[in-house]
PDB file of C-alpha atoms in Angstrom:
ATOM      1  CA  MET A 541      11.929   3.330  15.196  1.00 70.00           C
ATOM      2  CA  ALA A 542       9.375   5.757  14.838  1.00 81.00           C
ATOM      3  CA  LEU A 543       8.658   6.116  11.480  1.00 83.00           C
ATOM      4  CA  GLY A 544       8.643   2.856  11.034  1.00 84.00           C
ATOM      5  CA  PHE A 545       5.739   2.263  13.668  1.00 87.00           C
ATOM      6  CA  SER A 546       4.117   5.000  11.829  1.00 89.00           C
ATOM      7  CA  LEU A 547       4.331   3.488   8.166  1.00 87.00           C
ATOM      8  CA  THR A 548       3.281   0.265   9.865  1.00 89.00           C
ATOM      9  CA  LEU A 549      -0.082   1.813  11.323  1.00 90.00           C
ATOM     10  CA  ILE A 550      -0.530   4.067   8.310  1.00 91.00           C
ATOM     11  CA  GLY A 551      -0.136   0.577   6.068  1.00 90.00           C
ATOM     12  CA  LEU A 552      -2.508  -1.524   8.423  1.00 89.00           C
ATOM     13  CA  ILE A 553      -5.359   1.017   8.572  1.00 90.00           C
ATOM     14  CA  LEU A 554      -5.227   1.888   4.645  1.00 88.00           C
ATOM     15  CA  PHE A 555      -5.179  -2.197   4.025  1.00 87.00           C
ATOM     16  CA  ALA A 556      -7.733  -3.113   6.701  1.00 86.00           C
ATOM     17  CA  THR A 557     -10.098  -0.424   5.135  1.00 85.00           C
ATOM     18  CA  CYS A 558      -9.729  -1.469   2.245  1.00 83.00           C
ATOM     19  CA  TYR A 559     -10.005  -4.742   2.927  1.00 82.00           C
ATOM     20  CA  ALA A 560     -13.554  -4.007   5.426  1.00 82.00           C
ATOM     21  CA  ALA A 561     -14.694  -2.338   1.943  1.00 79.00           C
ATOM     22  CA  PHE A 562     -14.405  -5.533  -0.025  1.00 76.00           C
ATOM     23  CA  GLY A 563     -15.096  -7.604   2.241  1.00 74.00           C
ATOM     24  CA  ILE A 564     -19.279  -6.360   2.774  1.00 76.00           C
ATOM     25  CA  ASP A 565     -21.632  -5.205   0.232  1.00 71.00           C
ATOM     26  CA  LEU A 566     -21.860  -1.220   0.410  1.00 71.00           C
ATOM     27  CA  SER A 567     -24.813  -0.702  -2.212  1.00 73.00           C
ATOM     28  CA  GLN A 568     -27.601  -1.421   1.316  1.00 77.00           C
ATOM     29  CA  LEU A 569     -25.449   1.247   2.821  1.00 75.00           C
ATOM     30  CA  GLY A 570     -26.580   4.282  -0.008  1.00 80.00           C
ATOM     31  CA  ILE A 571     -23.351   3.579  -1.890  1.00 76.00           C
ATOM     32  CA  ARG A 572     -22.117   2.758  -5.567  1.00 79.00           C
ATOM     33  CA  ILE A 573     -18.863   1.990  -6.247  1.00 78.00           C
ATOM     34  CA  GLY A 574     -18.539   1.736 -10.104  1.00 82.00           C
ATOM     35  CA  PRO A 575     -15.298  -0.173 -12.032  1.00 85.00           C
ATOM     36  CA  ILE A 576     -13.489   3.195 -11.574  1.00 89.00           C
ATOM     37  CA  GLU A 577     -13.429   3.341  -7.264  1.00 84.00           C
ATOM     38  CA  TYR A 578     -13.157  -0.428  -6.970  1.00 84.00           C
ATOM     39  CA  GLN A 579     -10.113  -0.043  -9.474  1.00 89.00           C
ATOM     40  CA  ILE A 580      -8.627   3.071  -6.913  1.00 89.00           C
ATOM     41  CA  LEU A 581      -9.584   0.768  -3.444  1.00 86.00           C
ATOM     42  CA  GLN A 582      -6.903  -1.366  -5.139  1.00 88.00           C
ATOM     43  CA  TRP A 583      -4.248   1.066  -5.618  1.00 91.00           C
ATOM     44  CA  ILE A 584      -5.391   2.082  -2.214  1.00 90.00           C
ATOM     45  CA  MET A 585      -5.334  -1.512  -0.642  1.00 89.00           C
ATOM     46  CA  ILE A 586      -1.811  -2.386  -2.917  1.00 90.00           C
ATOM     47  CA  LEU A 587      -0.420   0.843  -0.992  1.00 92.00           C
ATOM     48  CA  GLY A 588      -1.407   0.617   2.582  1.00 91.00           C
ATOM     49  CA  GLY A 589      -0.291  -3.433   2.187  1.00 90.00           C
ATOM     50  CA  GLY A 590       3.502  -1.599   0.497  1.00 91.00           C
ATOM     51  CA  LEU A 591       3.441   0.396   3.253  1.00 92.00           C
ATOM     52  CA  PHE A 592       2.900  -1.777   5.764  1.00 91.00           C
ATOM     53  CA  LEU A 593       5.971  -4.136   4.771  1.00 92.00           C
ATOM     54  CA  LEU A 594       7.908  -1.054   4.907  1.00 91.00           C
ATOM     55  CA  GLY A 595       7.571  -0.365   7.881  1.00 91.00           C
ATOM     56  CA  LEU A 596       7.771  -4.184   9.120  1.00 92.00           C
ATOM     57  CA  VAL A 597      11.063  -3.744   7.235  1.00 92.00           C
ATOM     58  CA  ARG A 598      12.596  -0.575   8.209  1.00 91.00           C
ATOM     59  CA  ILE A 599      11.724  -1.966  12.181  1.00 91.00           C
ATOM     60  CA  ILE A 600      13.471  -5.268  11.693  1.00 92.00           C
ATOM     61  CA  ALA A 601      16.227  -3.198   9.880  1.00 91.00           C
ATOM     62  CA  LYS A 602      16.597  -0.651  12.511  1.00 90.00           C
ATOM     63  CA  SER A 603      17.021  -3.592  15.739  1.00 89.00           C
ATOM     64  CA  ILE A 604      18.977  -5.463  13.292  1.00 90.00           C
ATOM     65  CA  GLU A 605      21.220  -2.473  13.998  1.00 89.00           C
ATOM     66  CA  ARG A 606      21.257  -1.828  17.099  1.00 87.00           C
ATOM     67  CA  ASN A 607      21.887  -5.411  18.249  1.00 87.00           C
ATOM     68  CA  ASN A 608      24.980  -4.947  15.973  1.00 87.00           C
ATOM     69  CA  ARG A 609      26.281  -1.485  17.646  1.00 81.00           C
ATOM     70  CA  GLY A 610      25.090  -3.286  20.704  1.00 70.00           C
ATOM     71  CA  ASN A 611      28.295  -6.146  20.168  1.00 71.00           C
ATOM     72  CA  LYS A 612      31.061  -3.913  18.906  1.00 63.00           C
TER      73      LYS A 612
END
């Protein structure tokens, strides 16, 4: 269960950070972002979303497994 929470938390942080980077104008902060960096941010965001979903699925699977063990 701890691995599921860890994956969910890490995925959420990666996704939220990249999502925030897309939402603000980074040129005002003096950060220039080119097409390669933009694609890297997109891939990190996709990876973060995947980790988040994987963590949620793992938590749900462990919960179902525990409930099934308790019913027997």
